[in-house]
Coordinates of C-alpha atoms and ligand atoms in Angstrom, one line a residue:
M1 CA 0.2 -1.4 -32.2
R2 CA 1.3 1.6 -29.4
T3 CA 4.0 3.6 -30.6
S4 CA 4.6 5.3 -27.0
K5 CA 7.2 4.2 -24.5
I6 CA 6.0 1.9 -22.3
I7 CA 7.7 1.1 -19.0
V8 CA 7.0 -2.5 -16.9
Y9 CA 8.3 -3.2 -13.5
S10 CA 8.5 -7.1 -13.2
P11 CA 9.0 -8.3 -9.4
G12 CA 11.3 -10.9 -8.2
R13 CA 9.7 -13.5 -6.0
A14 CA 10.2 -15.7 -2.4
N15 CA 8.6 -18.8 -1.6
L16 CA 7.5 -18.6 1.8
I17 CA 7.2 -22.4 1.9
G18 CA 6.6 -25.5 -0.5
E19 CA 10.1 -26.1 -2.2
H20 CA 11.0 -28.2 -4.8
T21 CA 7.1 -29.4 -4.8
D22 CA 6.5 -27.5 -8.1
Y23 CA 7.8 -30.1 -10.4
N24 CA 6.0 -32.9 -8.1
D25 CA 2.2 -31.7 -8.6
G26 CA 2.8 -30.3 -5.3
Y27 CA 1.8 -27.0 -3.5
V28 CA 3.7 -23.8 -2.9
L29 CA 3.0 -20.7 -1.1
P30 CA 5.4 -17.8 -3.1
F31 CA 4.6 -14.2 -3.0
A32 CA 6.6 -11.1 -5.2
I33 CA 8.8 -8.6 -3.7
K34 CA 9.2 -5.0 -4.3
R35 CA 12.5 -5.4 -6.1
Y36 CA 12.3 -5.6 -10.2
V37 CA 13.6 -5.8 -13.7
K38 CA 12.2 -2.5 -15.3
I39 CA 11.8 -2.8 -19.1
E40 CA 11.4 0.0 -21.4
I41 CA 9.9 -1.1 -24.6
Q42 CA 8.9 1.1 -27.8
P43 CA 8.5 -0.3 -31.5
S44 CA 11.3 -0.1 -33.9
N45 CA 12.5 -1.3 -37.3
V46 CA 15.1 -3.8 -36.0
F47 CA 15.2 -5.6 -32.7
K48 CA 17.3 -4.0 -29.9
I49 CA 17.9 -4.7 -26.5
Y50 CA 20.1 -2.7 -24.3
S51 CA 21.3 -3.5 -20.4
E52 CA 22.0 -1.2 -17.9
Q53 CA 23.8 -4.0 -16.1
T54 CA 26.4 -4.7 -18.5
K55 CA 26.3 -1.3 -20.4
R56 CA 25.9 -3.2 -23.9
G57 CA 23.5 -3.0 -26.5
I58 CA 22.5 -6.0 -29.4
Q59 CA 20.7 -5.7 -32.6
F60 CA 19.6 -9.3 -33.4
H61 CA 17.6 -10.4 -36.7
K62 CA 17.5 -14.1 -36.3
L63 CA 15.3 -15.6 -33.7
E64 CA 18.2 -18.2 -32.6
K65 CA 19.3 -19.1 -29.4
T66 CA 22.7 -17.0 -28.2
N67 CA 23.6 -18.9 -24.8
S68 CA 23.3 -15.7 -23.0
W69 CA 20.9 -13.8 -20.9
V70 CA 19.5 -12.4 -24.4
D71 CA 17.8 -15.5 -24.6
Y72 CA 15.4 -14.6 -21.9
V73 CA 14.0 -12.0 -24.4
I74 CA 14.9 -14.1 -28.0
G75 CA 12.9 -16.8 -26.3
M76 CA 10.0 -14.9 -25.3
V77 CA 9.3 -13.8 -29.2
V78 CA 9.7 -17.3 -30.4
K79 CA 7.3 -18.4 -27.8
L80 CA 4.7 -15.7 -28.0
M81 CA 4.7 -16.1 -31.7
E82 CA 4.4 -19.9 -31.7
R83 CA 1.3 -18.9 -30.0
G84 CA 0.1 -16.8 -32.8
Y85 CA 1.1 -13.8 -31.6
E86 CA 2.9 -11.1 -34.2
V87 CA 5.8 -9.5 -32.7
Q88 CA 6.9 -6.3 -34.1
P89 CA 10.4 -5.6 -33.7
F90 CA 11.4 -3.3 -30.7
D91 CA 14.0 -1.2 -29.1
M92 CA 13.9 -2.6 -25.6
R93 CA 16.2 -1.1 -22.5
I94 CA 16.5 -3.5 -19.1
D95 CA 17.7 -2.4 -15.7
S96 CA 17.3 -4.7 -13.2
E97 CA 17.8 -4.5 -9.1
L98 CA 17.4 -8.2 -8.6
P99 CA 20.8 -9.8 -7.9
M100 CA 21.4 -13.2 -10.1
G101 CA 21.9 -16.4 -8.3
A102 CA 20.3 -14.7 -4.9
G103 CA 17.1 -17.2 -5.2
L104 CA 14.9 -14.5 -6.1
S105 CA 14.1 -15.5 -9.8
S106 CA 15.6 -13.0 -11.6
S107 CA 15.1 -14.9 -15.2
A108 CA 11.3 -15.6 -14.4
A109 CA 11.1 -11.7 -13.5
L110 CA 12.9 -10.8 -17.3
E111 CA 10.7 -13.3 -19.0
V112 CA 7.4 -12.5 -17.9
G113 CA 8.5 -8.8 -17.9
V114 CA 9.6 -9.2 -21.3
G115 CA 6.4 -11.1 -22.6
Y116 CA 4.1 -8.5 -20.6
A117 CA 5.9 -5.4 -22.3
I118 CA 5.7 -6.9 -25.4
T119 CA 2.0 -7.6 -25.3
K120 CA 1.0 -4.3 -23.9
M121 CA 3.2 -2.7 -27.0
M122 CA 1.3 -4.9 -29.4
S123 CA -2.1 -4.1 -27.8
Y124 CA -3.0 -7.5 -27.0
D125 CA -5.6 -8.8 -24.7
I126 CA -3.5 -11.8 -23.0
S127 CA -4.4 -13.3 -19.5
R128 CA -1.9 -13.5 -16.9
V129 CA -2.1 -17.6 -16.6
E130 CA -1.2 -17.5 -20.4
L131 CA 1.7 -15.3 -19.9
A132 CA 3.4 -17.5 -16.8
E133 CA 2.6 -20.4 -19.4
I134 CA 4.5 -18.6 -22.2
A135 CA 7.4 -17.4 -19.9
H136 CA 7.6 -21.1 -18.3
A137 CA 7.8 -22.2 -22.1
C138 CA 10.7 -19.8 -22.9
E139 CA 12.5 -21.2 -19.8
V140 CA 11.8 -25.0 -20.4
E141 CA 11.9 -25.1 -24.3
F142 CA 14.0 -22.4 -25.2
V143 CA 16.4 -21.4 -22.5
G144 CA 16.8 -24.9 -21.6
V145 CA 16.0 -25.1 -17.7
R146 CA 13.7 -27.9 -16.9
C147 CA 12.2 -25.4 -13.6
G148 CA 8.8 -25.8 -12.2
I149 CA 6.0 -23.5 -13.0
M150 CA 6.1 -21.4 -9.5
D151 CA 8.4 -18.7 -10.6
Q152 CA 6.4 -17.6 -13.7
Y153 CA 3.4 -17.6 -12.1
T154 CA 4.0 -15.6 -9.1
V155 CA 5.8 -13.1 -11.1
A156 CA 2.5 -12.7 -13.2
L157 CA -0.2 -13.3 -10.8
A158 CA 1.0 -12.2 -7.4
K159 CA -1.0 -9.5 -5.2
E160 CA -0.3 -6.8 -2.7
G161 CA -0.5 -8.3 1.0
H162 CA -0.8 -11.6 -0.3
A163 CA 1.0 -15.1 -0.8
L164 CA -0.1 -16.9 -3.8
F165 CA -1.2 -20.6 -2.8
L166 CA -0.7 -22.8 -6.4
D167 CA -1.7 -26.3 -6.8
T168 CA 1.1 -27.3 -9.3
L169 CA -1.1 -30.2 -10.4
T170 CA -4.8 -28.5 -11.5
K171 CA -3.0 -24.9 -11.9
E172 CA -5.8 -23.8 -9.5
Y173 CA -4.6 -20.9 -7.1
K174 CA -6.0 -18.5 -4.3
Y175 CA -4.8 -15.0 -2.7
V176 CA -3.8 -15.7 0.8
P177 CA -3.8 -12.7 3.1
L178 CA -0.7 -12.4 4.7
R179 CA -1.2 -9.7 7.5
L180 CA 2.2 -9.7 9.1
D181 CA 0.9 -7.7 12.2
G182 CA 3.7 -8.1 14.5
A183 CA 5.8 -10.1 12.3
K184 CA 8.4 -9.4 9.3
I185 CA 10.0 -11.2 6.7
F186 CA 13.2 -10.6 5.8
L187 CA 15.4 -12.0 2.9
I188 CA 19.3 -12.7 3.8
D189 CA 21.5 -12.9 0.6
S190 CA 24.3 -15.7 1.7
G191 CA 26.5 -14.3 -1.3
V192 CA 27.0 -18.2 -2.3
K193 CA 26.3 -19.1 -5.7
H194 CA 27.1 -23.0 -6.2
E195 CA 27.9 -23.8 -9.8
L196 CA 26.2 -27.3 -9.5
G197 CA 22.8 -26.0 -8.6
N198 CA 21.5 -26.5 -12.6
S199 CA 22.8 -30.0 -12.7
E200 CA 21.9 -31.0 -9.5
Y201 CA 18.4 -29.4 -10.0
D202 CA 17.8 -31.9 -12.9
R203 CA 19.3 -34.8 -10.8
R204 CA 16.5 -34.3 -8.2
R205 CA 13.9 -34.3 -11.0
Q206 CA 15.1 -37.2 -12.2
E207 CA 15.5 -39.0 -8.6
C208 CA 11.8 -38.1 -8.1
E209 CA 10.6 -39.5 -11.2
E210 CA 12.5 -42.6 -10.7
A211 CA 10.8 -42.8 -7.1
L212 CA 7.6 -42.4 -8.6
L213 CA 8.4 -45.6 -10.9
M214 CA 9.5 -47.7 -8.0
M215 CA 6.2 -46.8 -5.9
R216 CA 3.9 -47.3 -9.2
K217 CA 2.5 -43.9 -9.0
K218 CA 1.8 -41.5 -11.7
S219 CA 1.8 -38.3 -9.4
F220 CA 3.0 -37.5 -5.8
R221 CA -0.2 -36.6 -5.2
E222 CA -1.1 -39.6 -4.8
V223 CA 2.0 -41.0 -2.6
T224 CA 1.5 -41.3 1.0
L225 CA 4.2 -41.9 3.9
E226 CA 3.9 -45.5 3.7
D227 CA 4.5 -45.6 -0.1
V228 CA 7.4 -44.1 0.6
E229 CA 8.4 -45.8 3.4
K230 CA 8.7 -48.9 1.1
L231 CA 11.3 -47.7 -1.3
E232 CA 14.7 -49.5 -0.8
D233 CA 16.9 -47.1 -2.3
E234 CA 17.7 -44.7 0.6
V235 CA 18.1 -41.6 -1.8
L236 CA 14.9 -42.1 -3.4
R237 CA 13.2 -42.3 -0.2
K238 CA 14.7 -39.3 1.3
R239 CA 13.9 -37.3 -1.9
A240 CA 10.0 -38.4 -1.9
Q241 CA 10.2 -38.2 2.1
H242 CA 10.8 -34.4 1.3
V243 CA 8.0 -34.0 -1.5
V244 CA 5.2 -35.5 0.8
T245 CA 6.0 -34.1 3.9
E246 CA 6.6 -30.8 2.3
N247 CA 3.6 -30.3 0.5
E248 CA 2.0 -31.3 3.9
R249 CA 4.0 -28.5 5.8
V250 CA 2.3 -26.3 3.0
L251 CA -1.2 -26.7 4.0
K252 CA -0.1 -26.5 7.7
T253 CA 1.0 -23.4 7.2
L254 CA -2.1 -22.1 5.0
S255 CA -4.6 -23.4 8.6
A256 CA -1.6 -21.5 10.7
L257 CA -1.8 -18.3 8.7
E258 CA -5.4 -18.4 9.5
T259 CA -5.0 -17.5 13.1
D260 CA -1.8 -15.2 12.6
N261 CA -0.1 -18.2 14.6
F262 CA 3.4 -17.2 13.3
K263 CA 5.1 -19.5 15.9
L264 CA 3.9 -22.2 14.2
V265 CA 4.0 -20.9 10.4
G266 CA 8.0 -20.6 11.9
K267 CA 7.9 -24.2 13.1
Y268 CA 7.2 -25.3 9.8
L269 CA 9.8 -23.0 8.1
Y270 CA 12.6 -24.6 10.0
E271 CA 11.3 -28.0 9.4
S272 CA 11.2 -27.3 5.6
H273 CA 14.6 -25.8 5.8
Y274 CA 16.3 -29.7 7.6
S275 CA 14.2 -31.6 5.2
L276 CA 15.6 -29.8 2.0
R277 CA 18.8 -29.9 4.2
D278 CA 18.8 -33.8 5.5
N279 CA 16.5 -35.3 2.7
Y280 CA 16.5 -33.5 -0.5
E281 CA 20.3 -32.1 0.1
V282 CA 19.9 -28.9 -2.0
S283 CA 21.5 -26.6 1.4
C284 CA 24.9 -26.0 1.8
P285 CA 27.2 -25.0 5.0
E286 CA 26.9 -21.2 4.4
I287 CA 22.9 -21.4 4.6
D288 CA 22.6 -23.7 7.1
F289 CA 25.0 -21.7 9.5
I290 CA 22.9 -19.0 9.0
V291 CA 19.6 -20.9 10.0
E292 CA 21.3 -22.5 12.6
Y293 CA 22.2 -19.7 14.3
L294 CA 18.8 -18.0 14.0
E295 CA 17.1 -20.9 15.3
G296 CA 18.7 -20.0 19.1
H297 CA 16.8 -16.6 18.9
P298 CA 13.3 -16.3 20.5
S299 CA 12.4 -13.3 18.5
V300 CA 13.1 -15.3 15.3
Y301 CA 9.5 -17.1 14.5
G302 CA 11.4 -19.5 11.5
A303 CA 13.8 -19.2 8.8
R304 CA 15.0 -21.8 5.7
I305 CA 16.9 -21.8 2.4
V306 CA 14.9 -20.5 -0.4
G307 CA 14.7 -21.4 -4.1
A308 CA 16.5 -23.9 -5.9
G309 CA 19.0 -24.1 -3.5
F310 CA 23.0 -24.9 -3.4
G311 CA 23.3 -21.3 -1.9
G312 CA 20.9 -18.3 -2.6
S313 CA 18.9 -16.7 0.0
V314 CA 17.2 -17.4 3.5
I315 CA 14.0 -16.1 4.1
V316 CA 13.2 -15.5 7.9
L317 CA 10.3 -14.5 9.7
A318 CA 11.0 -12.5 12.5
E319 CA 9.8 -10.0 15.2
S320 CA 11.1 -6.5 14.0
D321 CA 14.4 -6.4 16.7
F322 CA 15.5 -9.0 14.1
V323 CA 18.0 -6.0 12.7
K324 CA 20.1 -6.4 16.1
I325 CA 20.4 -10.0 15.7
F326 CA 21.3 -9.9 12.0
E327 CA 24.2 -7.3 13.0
I328 CA 26.0 -10.0 15.2
L329 CA 25.0 -12.8 13.0
K330 CA 26.7 -10.6 9.7
D331 CA 30.2 -10.2 11.8
K332 CA 29.9 -14.4 12.9
Y333 CA 29.2 -14.8 9.2
R334 CA 32.6 -12.3 8.0
N335 CA 34.5 -14.0 10.0
R336 CA 33.8 -17.7 9.3
Y337 CA 33.4 -17.1 5.6
G338 CA 35.0 -13.8 4.6
I339 CA 31.4 -12.7 2.8
E340 CA 29.6 -9.7 3.6
L341 CA 25.7 -10.7 4.3
K342 CA 23.1 -8.8 2.8
M343 CA 19.6 -8.7 4.0
M344 CA 16.0 -6.6 2.9
E345 CA 12.8 -6.8 4.7
V346 CA 10.1 -8.0 2.2
Y347 CA 6.6 -7.1 1.6
P348 CA 4.1 -9.8 -0.3
S349 CA 3.7 -7.2 -3.6
E350 CA 1.8 -6.6 -7.2
G351 CA 2.9 -8.9 -10.1
V352 CA 4.0 -7.5 -13.2
F353 CA 3.0 -4.2 -14.1
A354 CA 3.3 -1.3 -16.3
H355 CA 3.5 2.8 -16.2
E356 CA 2.3 4.1 -19.2
Ligands
GLA401 C1 13.7 -22.9 -8.6 C2 12.7 -23.1 -10.0 C3 11.2 -23.2 -9.3 C4 11.4 -24.2 -8.0 C5 12.2 -24.0 -7.2 C6 12.3 -25.0 -6.4 O1 13.2 -21.8 -8.5 O2 12.9 -22.2 -10.8 O3 10.3 -23.8 -10.2 O4 11.5 -25.6 -8.5 O5 13.5 -24.0 -7.8 O6 11.1 -24.9 -5.0

């Protein structure tokens, strides 16, 4: 075991395309961003956690659920132990530059970061895939959010300059270079977080399971658009249509990226957005306002809602003069919704890492 302090940086993630496909045996194309949850860890005689955000520290003796953000830490300890990894008590300090509810997966960053910090402190040699799996188990089984595997895999496995193409059925992945010569990626935080996010997310999962049952298929991987069209229930048909077409869009985006055809990539981003808006129904008026405004501008290749939905952020692929367009959008948005938009340029970055 290491006794000196270890500092871990765990990034947030964006997703170029492949939304709501990761719990439907589909494809995703996310990447990590250079915005981090920072975790400092050192062995101690009791478990202590301090948060820079809340300026509060807690000590815990029992590994039980608290129904607060601390569960991401306790859950990781529990899940590591369940897999046979002994965990010594530690003193942990957490600081974050990732806004919560902005669709950048601050929770996966925290889980993976905590797991990485603990395994470094304990000198365990653990693969990044196993780390992602443990973090996913923490989220689903301990915290109780039935999410897919995209976020935890991205935070653990992402690579600088690349997107991560992940097949969530086989869990095979490959790195896809994102050569952004002449194009830039921006994230716009809508400032909106709808509370119904979690329950609606779960409902979408159930609807997809029901659609599979109706089509008598075991996995969305076997489903064609012809199968979808036969679904009698309109809601289930729309959900299934999103999943099948979104998977196709991920594959088409991969080919468009091979030739740096940003125009085409952008077209798929818009298509993805409109499918998430109309078929999957996980957008909201504020986000639609942003995307629809951007679609009129020739220097914007494409834009779409990113993450679970019902608020959060918009990912934009654009030329560098986008900043000017953003200023006008910002005024319009403020006038309409009374909210100050925030924007940042993002680069595909490295997954979790430590400074020792
Ligand atoms: C959230 C979940 C992910 C994924 C996205 C939607 O971020 O945590 O697993 O399902 O929503 O693509």
